[in-house]
Amino acid sequence: MEQVQVITSRAMAPSTPSTAYSRDLGDELRRLRETCTNLKGHEVAARLGWDPSKVSTIERGKARPSEIDLVQFLTMCGKDVDFFEVFKQRYRYAFDEYIVQAAGSLRTAVMAESTAAKISSYETLTPPGLMQTQAYADCLYRQTGIATEEQIPGLVQMPTDRQAVLKRHDRAACVFYVHEIALQQQVGDAQVMEDQYLRLLFNSHLVRIVPEEVVAVSAGFVLWEYETARAIAYSETEFSQVFVQDPGAVARTRQNFNRLAEVALDEQQTRNKLMEYIGRPRAEIELLRSGRRTAR
């Protein structure tokens, strides 16, 4: 009996297809180990009687830790039973193929985004967050009223910080489909809109405009693809964030992007379309300025 217990305790955690949320779980366990102990992963494994690779597998979100695994790991990190209960509740669906999170908690989304090898995005009402200027984002929150005055600076800073993913030397291959409706909605004044159009124009090698005559049947969605992990289909509203790794849903998302590739403007056509919009607010700005000069 004793021998069986020893073998069981040292057994490797069975490998499980990871999800965006399981990788979030693993990263949080790694952070706790590094901040709460002075132990390397293999040292924790030795103290817990685990296979040396078990800690690494769990911390990469590639193995589902059992309840006993979590108790042992978190106890090693000095956490009590109350912390364990909250932690277990927080990550209870980490390996599910469909995960719904409350809007605003971007940790899982940012991790999924920053580790992707390819990002495909479709937006109908606004430019994607990775392409928004700070002024546009600020005006968007103020005009929609979905955030308080105190929340707005932090909400505006988040997409700005996320845009660093596009500046990395090893950045993901990206394509951003933006429906023309997003260009037509007035957010802020003419200067804010012109600056936003310019941001899109400077990144026109990544942007494809979907013409206004193409019916917009969705508020938008994203597909994150990886070198080894399974792809993730993602969508969000002001109320929730949905992560999907069901193969059928991911296949349908790919089909949607294939269709968008057929109907969207190419790179040169996208540039031309954006130049049309840039000319409109510039004319409005000049009209406003001339009006001020006349008033003086």
PDB file of N, CA, C and O in Angstrom, residues 10 15 21 24 39 42 63 66 68 70 75 87 141 176 178 204 226 230 241 253 255 264 274 292 296:
ATOM      1  N   ARG A  10       4.307  10.555  -7.190  1.00  0.00           N
ATOM      2  CA  ARG A  10       5.347  11.003  -8.098  1.00  0.00           C
ATOM      3  C   ARG A  10       4.936  10.917  -9.562  1.00  0.00           C
ATOM      4  O   ARG A  10       5.698  11.252 -10.458  1.00  0.00           O
ATOM      5  N   SER A  15      -1.157  14.991 -19.429  1.00  0.00           N
ATOM      6  CA  SER A  15      -1.204  16.132 -20.328  1.00  0.00           C
ATOM      7  C   SER A  15      -2.625  16.337 -20.847  1.00  0.00           C
ATOM      8  O   SER A  15      -3.308  15.383 -21.199  1.00  0.00           O
ATOM      9  N   TYR A  21      -7.475  30.020 -20.543  1.00  0.00           N
ATOM     10  CA  TYR A  21      -7.658  30.180 -19.100  1.00  0.00           C
ATOM     11  C   TYR A  21      -6.759  29.231 -18.312  1.00  0.00           C
ATOM     12  O   TYR A  21      -6.316  29.564 -17.215  1.00  0.00           O
ATOM     13  N   ASP A  24      -3.531  30.859 -18.109  1.00  0.00           N
ATOM     14  CA  ASP A  24      -3.646  31.907 -17.087  1.00  0.00           C
ATOM     15  C   ASP A  24      -3.480  31.300 -15.696  1.00  0.00           C
ATOM     16  O   ASP A  24      -2.742  31.821 -14.850  1.00  0.00           O
ATOM     17  N   LEU A  39      11.965  28.900  -4.191  1.00  0.00           N
ATOM     18  CA  LEU A  39      12.185  27.587  -4.777  1.00  0.00           C
ATOM     19  C   LEU A  39      12.017  27.602  -6.293  1.00  0.00           C
ATOM     20  O   LEU A  39      11.128  28.262  -6.823  1.00  0.00           O
ATOM     21  N   HIS A  42      11.718  22.559  -9.947  1.00  0.00           N
ATOM     22  CA  HIS A  42      12.143  21.195  -9.613  1.00  0.00           C
ATOM     23  C   HIS A  42      12.311  21.013  -8.108  1.00  0.00           C
ATOM     24  O   HIS A  42      12.152  19.903  -7.582  1.00  0.00           O
ATOM     25  N   ALA A  63      -1.530  20.772 -17.950  1.00  0.00           N
ATOM     26  CA  ALA A  63      -2.042  19.652 -17.154  1.00  0.00           C
ATOM     27  C   ALA A  63      -3.053  20.189 -16.161  1.00  0.00           C
ATOM     28  O   ALA A  63      -2.877  21.275 -15.588  1.00  0.00           O
ATOM     29  N   SER A  66      -5.119  18.373  -9.859  1.00  0.00           N
ATOM     30  CA  SER A  66      -6.226  17.894  -9.036  1.00  0.00           C
ATOM     31  C   SER A  66      -6.401  18.820  -7.841  1.00  0.00           C
ATOM     32  O   SER A  66      -5.565  19.697  -7.568  1.00  0.00           O
ATOM     33  N   ILE A  68      -6.137  17.990  -4.795  1.00  0.00           N
ATOM     34  CA  ILE A  68      -5.019  17.709  -3.877  1.00  0.00           C
ATOM     35  C   ILE A  68      -3.752  18.400  -4.360  1.00  0.00           C
ATOM     36  O   ILE A  68      -2.986  18.963  -3.559  1.00  0.00           O
ATOM     37  N   LEU A  70      -3.535  21.180  -6.004  1.00  0.00           N
ATOM     38  CA  LEU A  70      -3.644  22.610  -5.691  1.00  0.00           C
ATOM     39  C   LEU A  70      -3.431  22.872  -4.205  1.00  0.00           C
ATOM     40  O   LEU A  70      -2.739  23.836  -3.827  1.00  0.00           O
ATOM     41  N   THR A  75      -0.251  25.370  -0.382  1.00  0.00           N
ATOM     42  CA  THR A  75       0.283  25.277   0.984  1.00  0.00           C
ATOM     43  C   THR A  75       1.787  25.526   0.979  1.00  0.00           C
ATOM     44  O   THR A  75       2.317  26.212   1.854  1.00  0.00           O
ATOM     45  N   PHE A  87      -9.336  30.548  -4.852  1.00  0.00           N
ATOM     46  CA  PHE A  87      -8.531  30.208  -6.020  1.00  0.00           C
ATOM     47  C   PHE A  87      -9.207  29.095  -6.833  1.00  0.00           C
ATOM     48  O   PHE A  87      -9.314  29.176  -8.057  1.00  0.00           O
ATOM     49  N   TYR A 141     -15.343  56.234 -24.461  1.00  0.00           N
ATOM     50  CA  TYR A 141     -15.871  55.934 -23.133  1.00  0.00           C
ATOM     51  C   TYR A 141     -16.751  57.064 -22.619  1.00  0.00           C
ATOM     52  O   TYR A 141     -17.769  56.821 -21.964  1.00  0.00           O
ATOM     53  N   PHE A 176      -6.407  43.007 -39.469  1.00  0.00           N
ATOM     54  CA  PHE A 176      -7.526  43.628 -38.771  1.00  0.00           C
ATOM     55  C   PHE A 176      -8.582  44.036 -39.811  1.00  0.00           C
ATOM     56  O   PHE A 176      -8.346  44.953 -40.603  1.00  0.00           O
ATOM     57  N   VAL A 178     -11.895  45.880 -40.550  1.00  0.00           N
ATOM     58  CA  VAL A 178     -12.674  46.956 -39.931  1.00  0.00           C
ATOM     59  C   VAL A 178     -13.818  47.323 -40.864  1.00  0.00           C
ATOM     60  O   VAL A 178     -13.584  47.736 -42.009  1.00  0.00           O
ATOM     61  N   SER A 204      -1.883  50.449 -42.583  1.00  0.00           N
ATOM     62  CA  SER A 204      -2.736  49.880 -43.627  1.00  0.00           C
ATOM     63  C   SER A 204      -2.226  48.539 -44.142  1.00  0.00           C
ATOM     64  O   SER A 204      -2.979  47.794 -44.779  1.00  0.00           O
ATOM     65  N   TYR A 226      -1.827  29.683 -32.620  1.00  0.00           N
ATOM     66  CA  TYR A 226      -0.553  29.439 -31.946  1.00  0.00           C
ATOM     67  C   TYR A 226       0.273  28.393 -32.678  1.00  0.00           C
ATOM     68  O   TYR A 226      -0.247  27.632 -33.497  1.00  0.00           O
ATOM     69  N   ARG A 230      -3.912  24.975 -29.210  1.00  0.00           N
ATOM     70  CA  ARG A 230      -5.114  25.087 -30.033  1.00  0.00           C
ATOM     71  C   ARG A 230      -5.529  26.544 -30.206  1.00  0.00           C
ATOM     72  O   ARG A 230      -5.323  27.369 -29.316  1.00  0.00           O
ATOM     73  N   GLN A 241     -16.809  38.453 -21.726  1.00  0.00           N
ATOM     74  CA  GLN A 241     -15.790  38.014 -22.665  1.00  0.00           C
ATOM     75  C   GLN A 241     -15.943  36.502 -22.831  1.00  0.00           C
ATOM     76  O   GLN A 241     -16.075  35.791 -21.841  1.00  0.00           O
ATOM     77  N   THR A 253     -15.265  30.106 -37.298  1.00  0.00           N
ATOM     78  CA  THR A 253     -14.608  31.413 -37.220  1.00  0.00           C
ATOM     79  C   THR A 253     -13.624  31.585 -38.367  1.00  0.00           C
ATOM     80  O   THR A 253     -13.546  32.655 -38.987  1.00  0.00           O
ATOM     81  N   GLN A 255     -13.868  30.163 -41.265  1.00  0.00           N
ATOM     82  CA  GLN A 255     -14.699  30.356 -42.460  1.00  0.00           C
ATOM     83  C   GLN A 255     -15.147  31.805 -42.572  1.00  0.00           C
ATOM     84  O   GLN A 255     -15.174  32.385 -43.667  1.00  0.00           O
ATOM     85  N   ALA A 264     -13.404  42.088 -48.401  1.00  0.00           N
ATOM     86  CA  ALA A 264     -12.712  43.277 -47.900  1.00  0.00           C
ATOM     87  C   ALA A 264     -11.853  43.911 -48.996  1.00  0.00           C
ATOM     88  O   ALA A 264     -11.433  43.249 -49.954  1.00  0.00           O
ATOM     89  N   LEU A 274      -9.327  55.097 -46.707  1.00  0.00           N
ATOM     90  CA  LEU A 274      -8.968  55.868 -45.515  1.00  0.00           C
ATOM     91  C   LEU A 274      -8.634  57.312 -45.885  1.00  0.00           C
ATOM     92  O   LEU A 274      -8.965  58.240 -45.142  1.00  0.00           O
ATOM     93  N   ARG A 292     -13.724  80.598 -36.697  1.00  0.00           N
ATOM     94  CA  ARG A 292     -13.171  81.258 -35.516  1.00  0.00           C
ATOM     95  C   ARG A 292     -12.449  82.540 -35.922  1.00  0.00           C
ATOM     96  O   ARG A 292     -12.540  83.553 -35.215  1.00  0.00           O
ATOM     97  N   ARG A 296     -13.333  86.484 -34.796  1.00  0.00           N
ATOM     98  CA  ARG A 296     -12.394  87.432 -34.189  1.00  0.00           C
ATOM     99  C   ARG A 296     -12.411  88.767 -34.901  1.00  0.00           C
ATOM    100  O   ARG A 296     -12.158  89.791 -34.332  1.00  0.00           O
TER     101      ARG A 296
END
